[in-house]
mmCIF file of C-alpha atoms in Angstrom:
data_model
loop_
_atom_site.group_PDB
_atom_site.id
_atom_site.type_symbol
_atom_site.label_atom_id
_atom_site.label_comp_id
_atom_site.label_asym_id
_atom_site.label_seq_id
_atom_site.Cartn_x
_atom_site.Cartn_y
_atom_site.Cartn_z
ATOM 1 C CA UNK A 1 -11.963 -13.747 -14.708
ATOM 2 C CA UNK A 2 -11.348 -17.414 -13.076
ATOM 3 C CA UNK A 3 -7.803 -17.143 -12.860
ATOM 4 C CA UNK A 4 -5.571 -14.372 -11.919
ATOM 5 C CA UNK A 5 -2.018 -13.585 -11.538
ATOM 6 C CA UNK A 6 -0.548 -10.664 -9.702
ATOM 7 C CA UNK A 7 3.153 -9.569 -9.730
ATOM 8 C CA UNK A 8 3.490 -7.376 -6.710
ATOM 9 C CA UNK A 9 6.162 -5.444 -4.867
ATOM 10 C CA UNK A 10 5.379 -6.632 -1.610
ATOM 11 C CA UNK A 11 4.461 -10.073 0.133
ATOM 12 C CA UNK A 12 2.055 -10.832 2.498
ATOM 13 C CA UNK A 13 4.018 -12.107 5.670
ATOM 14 C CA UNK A 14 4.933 -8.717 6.958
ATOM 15 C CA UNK A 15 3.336 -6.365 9.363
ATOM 16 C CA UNK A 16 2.283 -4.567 5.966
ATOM 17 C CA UNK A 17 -1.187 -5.172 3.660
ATOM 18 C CA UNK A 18 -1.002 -3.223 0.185
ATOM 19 C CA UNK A 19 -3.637 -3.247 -2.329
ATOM 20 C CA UNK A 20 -2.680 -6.304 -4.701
ATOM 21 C CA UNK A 21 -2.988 -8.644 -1.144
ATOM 22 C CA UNK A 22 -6.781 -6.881 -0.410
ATOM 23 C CA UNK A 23 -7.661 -7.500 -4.400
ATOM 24 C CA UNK A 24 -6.283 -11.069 -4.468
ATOM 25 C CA UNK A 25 -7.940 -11.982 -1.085
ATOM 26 C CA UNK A 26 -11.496 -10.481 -2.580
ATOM 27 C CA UNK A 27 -11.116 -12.074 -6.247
ATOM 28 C CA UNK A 28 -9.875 -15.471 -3.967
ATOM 29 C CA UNK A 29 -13.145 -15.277 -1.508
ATOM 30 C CA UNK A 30 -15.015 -14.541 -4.633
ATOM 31 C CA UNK A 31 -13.899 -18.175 -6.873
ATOM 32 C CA UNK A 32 -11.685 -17.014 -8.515
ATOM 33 C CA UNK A 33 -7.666 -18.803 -8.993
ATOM 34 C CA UNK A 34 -5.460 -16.598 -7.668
ATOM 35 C CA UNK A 35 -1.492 -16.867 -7.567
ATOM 36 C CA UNK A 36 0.372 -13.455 -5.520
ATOM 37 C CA UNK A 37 4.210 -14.030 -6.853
ATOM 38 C CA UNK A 38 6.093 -10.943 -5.170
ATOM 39 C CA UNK A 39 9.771 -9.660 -5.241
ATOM 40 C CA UNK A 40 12.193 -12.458 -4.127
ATOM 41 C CA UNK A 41 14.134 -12.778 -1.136
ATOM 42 C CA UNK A 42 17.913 -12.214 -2.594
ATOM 43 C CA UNK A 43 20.901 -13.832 -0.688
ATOM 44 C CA UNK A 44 22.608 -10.334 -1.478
ATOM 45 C CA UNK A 45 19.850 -8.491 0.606
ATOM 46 C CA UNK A 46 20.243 -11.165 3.459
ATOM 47 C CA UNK A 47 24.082 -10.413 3.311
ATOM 48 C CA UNK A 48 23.429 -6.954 3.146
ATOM 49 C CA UNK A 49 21.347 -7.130 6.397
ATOM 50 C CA UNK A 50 18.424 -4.904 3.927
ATOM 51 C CA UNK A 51 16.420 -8.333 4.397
ATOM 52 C CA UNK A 52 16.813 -9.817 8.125
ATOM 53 C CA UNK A 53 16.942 -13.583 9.249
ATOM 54 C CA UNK A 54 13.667 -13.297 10.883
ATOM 55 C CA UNK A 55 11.825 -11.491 8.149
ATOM 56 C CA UNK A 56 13.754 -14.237 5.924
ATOM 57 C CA UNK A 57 12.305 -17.286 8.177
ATOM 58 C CA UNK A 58 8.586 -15.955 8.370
ATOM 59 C CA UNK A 59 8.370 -16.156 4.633
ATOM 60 C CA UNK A 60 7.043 -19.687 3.438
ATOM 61 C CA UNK A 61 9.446 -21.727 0.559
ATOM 62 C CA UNK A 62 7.490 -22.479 -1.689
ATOM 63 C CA UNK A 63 3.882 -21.991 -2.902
ATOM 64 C CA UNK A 64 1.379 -21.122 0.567
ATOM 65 C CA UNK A 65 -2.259 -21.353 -0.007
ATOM 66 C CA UNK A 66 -3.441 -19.493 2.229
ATOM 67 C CA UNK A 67 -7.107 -19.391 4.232
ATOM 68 C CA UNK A 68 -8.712 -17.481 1.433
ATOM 69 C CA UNK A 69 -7.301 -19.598 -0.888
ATOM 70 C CA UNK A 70 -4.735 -17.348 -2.946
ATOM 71 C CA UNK A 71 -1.531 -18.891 -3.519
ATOM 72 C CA UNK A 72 1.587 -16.664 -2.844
ATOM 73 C CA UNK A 73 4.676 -17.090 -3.969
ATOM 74 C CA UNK A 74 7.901 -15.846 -2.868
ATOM 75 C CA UNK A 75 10.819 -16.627 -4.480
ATOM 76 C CA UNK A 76 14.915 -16.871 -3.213
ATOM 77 C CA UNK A 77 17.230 -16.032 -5.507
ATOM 78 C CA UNK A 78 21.163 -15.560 -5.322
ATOM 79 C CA UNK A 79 20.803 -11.921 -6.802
ATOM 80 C CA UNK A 80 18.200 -9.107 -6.341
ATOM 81 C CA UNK A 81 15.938 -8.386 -9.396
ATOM 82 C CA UNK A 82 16.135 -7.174 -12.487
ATOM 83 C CA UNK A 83 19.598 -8.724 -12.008
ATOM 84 C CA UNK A 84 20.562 -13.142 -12.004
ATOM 85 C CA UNK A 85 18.392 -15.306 -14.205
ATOM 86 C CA UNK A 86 15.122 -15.148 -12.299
ATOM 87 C CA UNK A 87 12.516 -15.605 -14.825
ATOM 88 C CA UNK A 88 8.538 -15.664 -13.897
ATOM 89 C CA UNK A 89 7.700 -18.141 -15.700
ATOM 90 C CA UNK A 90 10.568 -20.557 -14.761
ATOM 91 C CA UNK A 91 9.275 -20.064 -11.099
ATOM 92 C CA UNK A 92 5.893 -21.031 -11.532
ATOM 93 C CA UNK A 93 6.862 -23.975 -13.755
ATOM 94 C CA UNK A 94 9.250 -24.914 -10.845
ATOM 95 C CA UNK A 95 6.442 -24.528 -8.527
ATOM 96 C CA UNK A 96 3.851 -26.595 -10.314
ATOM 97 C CA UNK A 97 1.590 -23.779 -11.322
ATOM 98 C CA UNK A 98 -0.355 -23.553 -14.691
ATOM 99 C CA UNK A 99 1.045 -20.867 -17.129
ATOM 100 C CA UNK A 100 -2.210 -19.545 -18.604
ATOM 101 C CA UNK A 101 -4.278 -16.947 -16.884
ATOM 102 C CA UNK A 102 -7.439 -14.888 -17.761
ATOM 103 C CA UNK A 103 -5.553 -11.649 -16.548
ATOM 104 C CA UNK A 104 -1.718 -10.663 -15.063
ATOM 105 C CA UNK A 105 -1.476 -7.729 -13.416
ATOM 106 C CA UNK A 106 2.186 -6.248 -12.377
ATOM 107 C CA UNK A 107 2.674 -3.646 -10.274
ATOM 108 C CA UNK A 108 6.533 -4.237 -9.229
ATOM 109 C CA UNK A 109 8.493 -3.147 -12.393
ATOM 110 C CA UNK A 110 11.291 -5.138 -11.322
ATOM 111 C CA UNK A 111 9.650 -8.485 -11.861
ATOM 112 C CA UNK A 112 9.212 -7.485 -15.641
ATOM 113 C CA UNK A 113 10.754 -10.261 -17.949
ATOM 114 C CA UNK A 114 9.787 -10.938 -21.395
ATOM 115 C CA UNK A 115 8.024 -14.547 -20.152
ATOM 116 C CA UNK A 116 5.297 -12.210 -18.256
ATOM 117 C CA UNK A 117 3.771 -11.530 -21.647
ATOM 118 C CA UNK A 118 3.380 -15.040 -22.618
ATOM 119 C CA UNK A 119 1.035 -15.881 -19.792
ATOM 120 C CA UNK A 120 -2.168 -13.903 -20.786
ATOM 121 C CA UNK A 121 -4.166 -12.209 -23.613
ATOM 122 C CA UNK A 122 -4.918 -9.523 -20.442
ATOM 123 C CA UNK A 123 -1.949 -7.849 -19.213
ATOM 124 C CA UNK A 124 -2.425 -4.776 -16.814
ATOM 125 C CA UNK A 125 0.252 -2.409 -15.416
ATOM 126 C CA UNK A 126 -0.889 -1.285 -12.042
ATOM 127 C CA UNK A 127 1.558 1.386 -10.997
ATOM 128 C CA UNK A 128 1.655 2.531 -7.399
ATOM 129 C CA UNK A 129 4.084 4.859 -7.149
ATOM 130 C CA UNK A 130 6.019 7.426 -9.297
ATOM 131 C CA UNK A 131 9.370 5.891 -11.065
ATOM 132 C CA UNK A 132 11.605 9.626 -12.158
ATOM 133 C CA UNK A 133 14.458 7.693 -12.611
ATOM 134 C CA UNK A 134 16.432 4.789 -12.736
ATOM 135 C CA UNK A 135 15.928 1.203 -13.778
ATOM 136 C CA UNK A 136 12.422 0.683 -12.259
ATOM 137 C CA UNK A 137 11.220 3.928 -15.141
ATOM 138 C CA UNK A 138 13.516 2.070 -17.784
ATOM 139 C CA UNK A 139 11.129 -1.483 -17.114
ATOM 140 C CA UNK A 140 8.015 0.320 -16.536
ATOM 141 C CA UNK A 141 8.473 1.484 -19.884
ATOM 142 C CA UNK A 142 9.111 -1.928 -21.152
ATOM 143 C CA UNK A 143 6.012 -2.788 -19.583
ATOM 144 C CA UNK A 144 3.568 -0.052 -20.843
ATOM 145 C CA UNK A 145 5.101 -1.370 -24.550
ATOM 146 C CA UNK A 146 3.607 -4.373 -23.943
ATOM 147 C CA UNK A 147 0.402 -3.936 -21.666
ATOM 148 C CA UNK A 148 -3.015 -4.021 -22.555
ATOM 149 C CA UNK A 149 -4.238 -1.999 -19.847
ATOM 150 C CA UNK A 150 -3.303 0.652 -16.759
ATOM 151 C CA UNK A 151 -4.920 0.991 -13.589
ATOM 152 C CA UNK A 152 -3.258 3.522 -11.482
ATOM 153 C CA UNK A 153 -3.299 4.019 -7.511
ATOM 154 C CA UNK A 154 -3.638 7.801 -8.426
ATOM 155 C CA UNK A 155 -4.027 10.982 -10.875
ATOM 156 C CA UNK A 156 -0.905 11.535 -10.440
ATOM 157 C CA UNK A 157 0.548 8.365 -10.410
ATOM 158 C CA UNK A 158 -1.221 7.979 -14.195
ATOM 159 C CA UNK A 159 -0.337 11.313 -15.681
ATOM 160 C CA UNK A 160 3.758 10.478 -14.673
ATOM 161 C CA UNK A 161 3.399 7.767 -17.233
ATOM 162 C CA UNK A 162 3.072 9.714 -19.830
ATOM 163 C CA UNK A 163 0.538 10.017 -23.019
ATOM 164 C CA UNK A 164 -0.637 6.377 -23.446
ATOM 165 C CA UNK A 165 -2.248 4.724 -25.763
ATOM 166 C CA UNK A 166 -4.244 1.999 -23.926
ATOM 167 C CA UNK A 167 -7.465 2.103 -21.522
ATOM 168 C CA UNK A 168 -6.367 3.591 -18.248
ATOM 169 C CA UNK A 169 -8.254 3.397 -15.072
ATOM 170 C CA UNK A 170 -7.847 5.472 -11.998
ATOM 171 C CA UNK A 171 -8.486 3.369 -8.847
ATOM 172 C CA UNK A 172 -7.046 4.585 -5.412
ATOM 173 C CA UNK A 173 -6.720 2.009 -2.544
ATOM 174 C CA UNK A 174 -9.385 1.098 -0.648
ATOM 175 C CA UNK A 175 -10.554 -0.277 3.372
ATOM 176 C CA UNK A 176 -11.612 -3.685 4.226
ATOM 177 C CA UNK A 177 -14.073 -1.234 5.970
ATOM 178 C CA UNK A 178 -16.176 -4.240 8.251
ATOM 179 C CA UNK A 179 -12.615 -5.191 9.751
ATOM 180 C CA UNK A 180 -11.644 -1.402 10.665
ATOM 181 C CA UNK A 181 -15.465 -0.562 11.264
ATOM 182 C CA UNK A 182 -15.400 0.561 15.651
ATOM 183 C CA UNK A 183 -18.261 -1.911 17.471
ATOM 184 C CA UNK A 184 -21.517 -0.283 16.962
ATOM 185 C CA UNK A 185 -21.849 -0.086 20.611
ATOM 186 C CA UNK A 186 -18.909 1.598 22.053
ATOM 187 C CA UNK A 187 -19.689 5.365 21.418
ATOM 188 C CA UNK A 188 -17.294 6.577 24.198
ATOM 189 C CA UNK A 189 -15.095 9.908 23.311
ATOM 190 C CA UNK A 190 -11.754 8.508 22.941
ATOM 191 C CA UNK A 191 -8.332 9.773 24.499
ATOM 192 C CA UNK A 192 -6.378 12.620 23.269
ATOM 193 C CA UNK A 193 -4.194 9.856 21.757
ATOM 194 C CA UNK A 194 -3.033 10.479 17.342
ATOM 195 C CA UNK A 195 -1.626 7.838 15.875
ATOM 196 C CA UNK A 196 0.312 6.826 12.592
ATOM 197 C CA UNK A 197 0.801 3.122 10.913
ATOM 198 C CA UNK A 198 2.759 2.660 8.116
ATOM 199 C CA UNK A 199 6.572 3.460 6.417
ATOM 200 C CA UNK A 200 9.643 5.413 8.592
ATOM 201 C CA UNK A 201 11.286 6.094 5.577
ATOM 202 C CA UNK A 202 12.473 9.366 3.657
ATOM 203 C CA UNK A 203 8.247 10.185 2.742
ATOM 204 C CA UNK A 204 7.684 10.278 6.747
ATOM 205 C CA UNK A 205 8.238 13.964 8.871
ATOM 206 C CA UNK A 206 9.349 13.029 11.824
ATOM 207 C CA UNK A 207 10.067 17.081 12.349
ATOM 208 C CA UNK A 208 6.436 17.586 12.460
ATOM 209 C CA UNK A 209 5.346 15.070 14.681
ATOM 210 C CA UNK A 210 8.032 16.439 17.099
ATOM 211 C CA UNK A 211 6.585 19.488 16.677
ATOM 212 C CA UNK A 212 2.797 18.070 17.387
ATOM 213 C CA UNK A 213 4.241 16.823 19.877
ATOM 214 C CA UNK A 214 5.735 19.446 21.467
ATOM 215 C CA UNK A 215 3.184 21.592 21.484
ATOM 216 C CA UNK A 216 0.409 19.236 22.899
ATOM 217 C CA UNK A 217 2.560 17.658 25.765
ATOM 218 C CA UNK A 218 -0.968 16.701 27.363
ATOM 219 C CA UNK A 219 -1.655 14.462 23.857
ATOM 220 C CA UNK A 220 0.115 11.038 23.089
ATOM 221 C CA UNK A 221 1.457 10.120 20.210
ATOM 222 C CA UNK A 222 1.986 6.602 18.788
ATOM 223 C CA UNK A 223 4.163 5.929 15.972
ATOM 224 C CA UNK A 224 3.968 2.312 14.414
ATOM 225 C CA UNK A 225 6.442 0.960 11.949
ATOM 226 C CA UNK A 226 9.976 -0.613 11.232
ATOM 227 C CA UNK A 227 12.664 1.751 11.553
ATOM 228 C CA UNK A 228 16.114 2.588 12.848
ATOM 229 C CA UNK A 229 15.891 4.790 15.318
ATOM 230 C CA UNK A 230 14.691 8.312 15.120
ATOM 231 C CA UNK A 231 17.218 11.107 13.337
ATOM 232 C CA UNK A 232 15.861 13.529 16.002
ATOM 233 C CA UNK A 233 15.220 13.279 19.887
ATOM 234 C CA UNK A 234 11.262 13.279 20.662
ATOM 235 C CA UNK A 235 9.947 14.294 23.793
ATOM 236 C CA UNK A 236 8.447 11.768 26.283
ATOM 237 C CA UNK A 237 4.358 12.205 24.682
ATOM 238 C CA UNK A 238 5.874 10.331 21.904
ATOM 239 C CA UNK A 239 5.406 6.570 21.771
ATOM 240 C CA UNK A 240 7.838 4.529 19.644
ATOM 241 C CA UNK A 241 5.546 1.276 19.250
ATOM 242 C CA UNK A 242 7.620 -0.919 16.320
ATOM 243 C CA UNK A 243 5.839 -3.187 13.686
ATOM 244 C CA UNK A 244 2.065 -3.386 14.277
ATOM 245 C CA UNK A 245 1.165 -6.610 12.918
ATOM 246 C CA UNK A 246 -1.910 -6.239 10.675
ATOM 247 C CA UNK A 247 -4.340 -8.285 12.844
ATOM 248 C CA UNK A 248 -3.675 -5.756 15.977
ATOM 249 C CA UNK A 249 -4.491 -2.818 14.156
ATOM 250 C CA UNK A 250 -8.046 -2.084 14.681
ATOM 251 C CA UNK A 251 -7.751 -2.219 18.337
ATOM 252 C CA UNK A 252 -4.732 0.055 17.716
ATOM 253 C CA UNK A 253 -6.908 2.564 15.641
ATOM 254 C CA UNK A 254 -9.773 2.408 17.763
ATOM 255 C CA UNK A 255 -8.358 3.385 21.358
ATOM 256 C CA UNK A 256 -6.947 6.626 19.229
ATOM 257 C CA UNK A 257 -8.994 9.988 19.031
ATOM 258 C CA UNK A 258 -6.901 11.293 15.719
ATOM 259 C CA UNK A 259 -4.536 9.681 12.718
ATOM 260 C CA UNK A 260 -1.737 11.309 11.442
ATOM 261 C CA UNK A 261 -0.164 11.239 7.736
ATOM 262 C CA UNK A 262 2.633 13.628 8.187
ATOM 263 C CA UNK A 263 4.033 13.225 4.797
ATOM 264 C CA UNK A 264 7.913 15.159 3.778
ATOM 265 C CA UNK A 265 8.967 17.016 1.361
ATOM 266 C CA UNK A 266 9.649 13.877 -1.021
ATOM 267 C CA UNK A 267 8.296 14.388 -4.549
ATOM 268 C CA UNK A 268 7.294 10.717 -4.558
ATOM 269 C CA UNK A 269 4.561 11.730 -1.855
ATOM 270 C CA UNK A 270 2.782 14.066 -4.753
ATOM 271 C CA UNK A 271 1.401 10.202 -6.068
ATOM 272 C CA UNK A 272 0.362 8.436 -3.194
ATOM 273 C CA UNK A 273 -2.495 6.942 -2.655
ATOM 274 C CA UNK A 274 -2.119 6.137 1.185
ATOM 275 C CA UNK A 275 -4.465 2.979 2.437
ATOM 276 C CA UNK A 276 -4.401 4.152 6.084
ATOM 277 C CA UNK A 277 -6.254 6.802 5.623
ATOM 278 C CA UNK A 278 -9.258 5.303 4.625
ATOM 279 C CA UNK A 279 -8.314 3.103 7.420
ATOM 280 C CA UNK A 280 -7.954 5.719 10.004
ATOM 281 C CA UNK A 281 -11.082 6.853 8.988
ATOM 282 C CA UNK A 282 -13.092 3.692 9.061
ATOM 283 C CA UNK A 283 -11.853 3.459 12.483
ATOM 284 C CA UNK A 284 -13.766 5.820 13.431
ATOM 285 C CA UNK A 285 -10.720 8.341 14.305
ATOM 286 C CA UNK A 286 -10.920 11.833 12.537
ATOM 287 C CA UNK A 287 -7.739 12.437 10.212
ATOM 288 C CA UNK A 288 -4.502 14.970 9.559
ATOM 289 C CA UNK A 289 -2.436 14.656 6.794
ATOM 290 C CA UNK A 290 -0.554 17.080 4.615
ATOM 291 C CA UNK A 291 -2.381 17.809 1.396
ATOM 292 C CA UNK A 292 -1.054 16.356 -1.813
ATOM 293 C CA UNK A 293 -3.008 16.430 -5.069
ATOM 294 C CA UNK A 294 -4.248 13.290 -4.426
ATOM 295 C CA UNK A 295 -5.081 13.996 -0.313
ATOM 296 C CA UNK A 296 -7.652 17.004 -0.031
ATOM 297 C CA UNK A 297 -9.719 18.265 3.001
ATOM 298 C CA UNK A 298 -12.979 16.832 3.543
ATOM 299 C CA UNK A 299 -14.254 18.378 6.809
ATOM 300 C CA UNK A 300 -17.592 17.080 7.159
ATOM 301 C CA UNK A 301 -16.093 13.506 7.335
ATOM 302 C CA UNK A 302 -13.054 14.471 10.054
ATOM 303 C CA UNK A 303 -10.508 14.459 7.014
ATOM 304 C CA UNK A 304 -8.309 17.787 7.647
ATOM 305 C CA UNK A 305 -5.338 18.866 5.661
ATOM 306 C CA UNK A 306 -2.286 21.329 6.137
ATOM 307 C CA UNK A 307 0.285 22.698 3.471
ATOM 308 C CA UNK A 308 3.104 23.679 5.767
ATOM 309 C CA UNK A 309 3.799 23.716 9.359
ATOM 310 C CA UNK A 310 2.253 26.977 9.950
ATOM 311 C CA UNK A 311 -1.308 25.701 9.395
ATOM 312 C CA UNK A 312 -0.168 21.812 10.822
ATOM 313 C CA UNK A 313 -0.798 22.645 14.347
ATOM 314 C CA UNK A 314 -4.590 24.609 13.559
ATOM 315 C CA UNK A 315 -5.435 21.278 11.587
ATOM 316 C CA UNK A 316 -4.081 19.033 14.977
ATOM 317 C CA UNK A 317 -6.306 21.087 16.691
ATOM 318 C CA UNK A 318 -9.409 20.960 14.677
ATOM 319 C CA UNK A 319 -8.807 17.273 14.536
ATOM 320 C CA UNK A 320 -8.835 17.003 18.053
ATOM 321 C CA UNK A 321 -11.950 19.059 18.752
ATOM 322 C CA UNK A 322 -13.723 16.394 16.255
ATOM 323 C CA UNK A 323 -17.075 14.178 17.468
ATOM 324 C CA UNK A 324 -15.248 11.161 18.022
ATOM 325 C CA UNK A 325 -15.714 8.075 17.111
ATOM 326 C CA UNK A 326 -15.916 10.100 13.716
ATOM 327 C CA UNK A 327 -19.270 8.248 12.492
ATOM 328 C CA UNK A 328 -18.640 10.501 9.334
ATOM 329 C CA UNK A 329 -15.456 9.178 8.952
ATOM 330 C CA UNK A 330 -16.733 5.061 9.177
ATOM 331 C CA UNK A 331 -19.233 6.230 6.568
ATOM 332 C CA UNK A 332 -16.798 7.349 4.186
ATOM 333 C CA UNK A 333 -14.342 4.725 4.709
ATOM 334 C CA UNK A 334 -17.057 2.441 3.812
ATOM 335 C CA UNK A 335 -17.730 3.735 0.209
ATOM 336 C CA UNK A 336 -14.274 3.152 -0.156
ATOM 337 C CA UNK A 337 -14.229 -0.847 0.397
ATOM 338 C CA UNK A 338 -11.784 -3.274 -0.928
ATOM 339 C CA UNK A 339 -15.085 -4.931 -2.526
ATOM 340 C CA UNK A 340 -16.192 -1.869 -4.221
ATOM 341 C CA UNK A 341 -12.826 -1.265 -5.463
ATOM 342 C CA UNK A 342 -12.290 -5.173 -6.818
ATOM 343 C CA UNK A 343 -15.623 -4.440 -8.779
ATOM 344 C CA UNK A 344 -14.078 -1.979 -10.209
ATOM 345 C CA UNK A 345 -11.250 -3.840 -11.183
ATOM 346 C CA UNK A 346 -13.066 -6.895 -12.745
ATOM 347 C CA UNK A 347 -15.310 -4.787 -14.517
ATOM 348 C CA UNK A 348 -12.079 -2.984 -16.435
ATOM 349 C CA UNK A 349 -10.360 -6.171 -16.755
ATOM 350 C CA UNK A 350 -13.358 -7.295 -18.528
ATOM 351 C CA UNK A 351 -13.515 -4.276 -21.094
ATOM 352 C CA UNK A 352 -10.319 -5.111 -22.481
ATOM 353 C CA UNK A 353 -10.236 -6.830 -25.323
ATOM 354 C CA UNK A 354 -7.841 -9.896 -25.574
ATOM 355 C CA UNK A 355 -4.680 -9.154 -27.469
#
């Protein structure tokens, strides 16, 4: 495969990596073409203040090679997608980029337009989350019409598509392990500090970690992410840090003993496939996170789970009591690389035959 597209939800300019930047960067560093076209930046999300002018202004116009040498793409556009006349393959024409590719793989529904299918004999959904309802399940199913090919974060994630009746792949996200990996020789035990990186939204309890929190007043907790503020009060223990950018996390990771994923009540949790914990755990920082069918205890390598808040604060505390640095955990992570995971990838991508 010498020349790939992806059509992802999420750009690369943020303080957040997902799993089509780690697969582009790895197919890019490998020879391969790579082009990473992502959701546009609509003037109606820039009026509506969802999209801010200095998340706007860090976003190159235009095509951006980038020092791995995968092109990404962000487009402006009056109107968010699926609505206005945005059109894939009128953007990359507009851009100067080649319309034939060896393999496209989607895995933002809304970029779905009829021109995607023109641009390779390979085409590859790559779902990420779960889609119950509204127009993102009405184009996924558009898209699973015309695919050639799944490969789902998750289980889960696959069996919420439905019988299908092309090759499907489960492949969960991975670690760029050697990045995360704590310096061979720094074995010190680490603070009582836990620590969670990623999304304040409606998937994140913010009751339990007040309740961690509260009953470990002698442990800090960090909390990294954009977000309005709080819906509760949190006592003093609990650090409010903002966007991490991605760069800054290992240091973050490693100066923490434990790494939280205190994940709600949201059904769309049941699917996830969550890339910090792999990253927690190639940190070298033993792990909590509420079990899901895709997140289940593994205690010999520091990775403890909890059903409800009854058992949360005995899994805190067994976390806590871990060796740390968790050398289980860093040897885990690192059967879980972004390299073993692109292998993967290619090697599926490969099996399918051209339509």
């Amino acid at each position: 495969m010498r020349r790939i597209l992806f059509l992802a939800h999420s750009h690369a300019f943020g303080a957040f990596r997902v799993g089509s930047h780690h697969y582009a960067r790895t197919l890019a560093r490998a020879g391969a073409d790579v082009v990473h076209l992502s959701t546009p930046i609509s003037l109606a999300h820039r009026v509506a203040g969802r999209v801010s002018a200095d998340a706007a202004s860090s976003v190159p116009r235009g095509a951006h090679r980038d020092a791995d040498g995968v092109t990404h793409l962000v487009p402006r556009t009056a109107l968010p997608r699926p609505y206005g006349r945005f059109r894939v393959v009128r953007e990359l024409t507009r851009q100067g980029i080649g319309l034939e590719f060896d393999a496209v793989l989607i895995d933002q529904p809304l970029l779905w337009d009829e021109s995607v299918r023109t641009l390779s004999r390979r085409l590859v959904y790559r779902p990420t989350d779960l889609y119950p309802a509204g127009v993102k399940t009405r184009l996924q199913q558009r898209i699973l019409t015309a695919a050639d090919g799944v490969v789902a974060t998750s289980s889960e994630v696959l069996r919420g598509l439905g019988p299908l009746d092309v090759p499907a792949l489960v492949l969960g996200n991975g670690v760029d392990a050697a990045r995360f990996a704590p310096p061979a020789d720094v074995n010190a035990d680490r603070p009582p500090v836990c620590v969670y990186v990623g999304a304040l939204d409606a998937r994140f309890d913010w009751q339990q970690v007040d309740a961690w929190a509260r009953a470990h007043p002698d442990v800090r907790f960090a909390v990294a992410g954009p977000s309005a503020p709080p819906p509760i009060s949190l006592p003093s223990n609990v650090d409010l840090l903002g966007p991490v950018p991605y760069p800054a996390l290992p240091a973050l990771l490693q100066g923490a003993r434990v790494g939280l994923l205190p994940l709600s009540d949201d059904p769309l949790n049941a699917g996830r496939s969550p890339m910090k914990l792999y990253e927690y755990l190639g940190a070298g920082l033993a792990t909590v996170a509420r079990e899901t069918p895709v997140i289940r205890p593994d205690d010999g390598a520091g990775l403890y789970t909890y059903r409800d808040r009854e058992g949360a604060d005995a899994v805190l505390r067994r976390a806590l009591a871990h060796a740390s640095p968790n050398v289980a955990g860093v040897q885990r992570a690192a059967s879980e690389s972004w390299q073993a995971k692109t292998d993967d990838l290619t090697a599926f991508l490969g099996s399918l035959p051209p339509a």
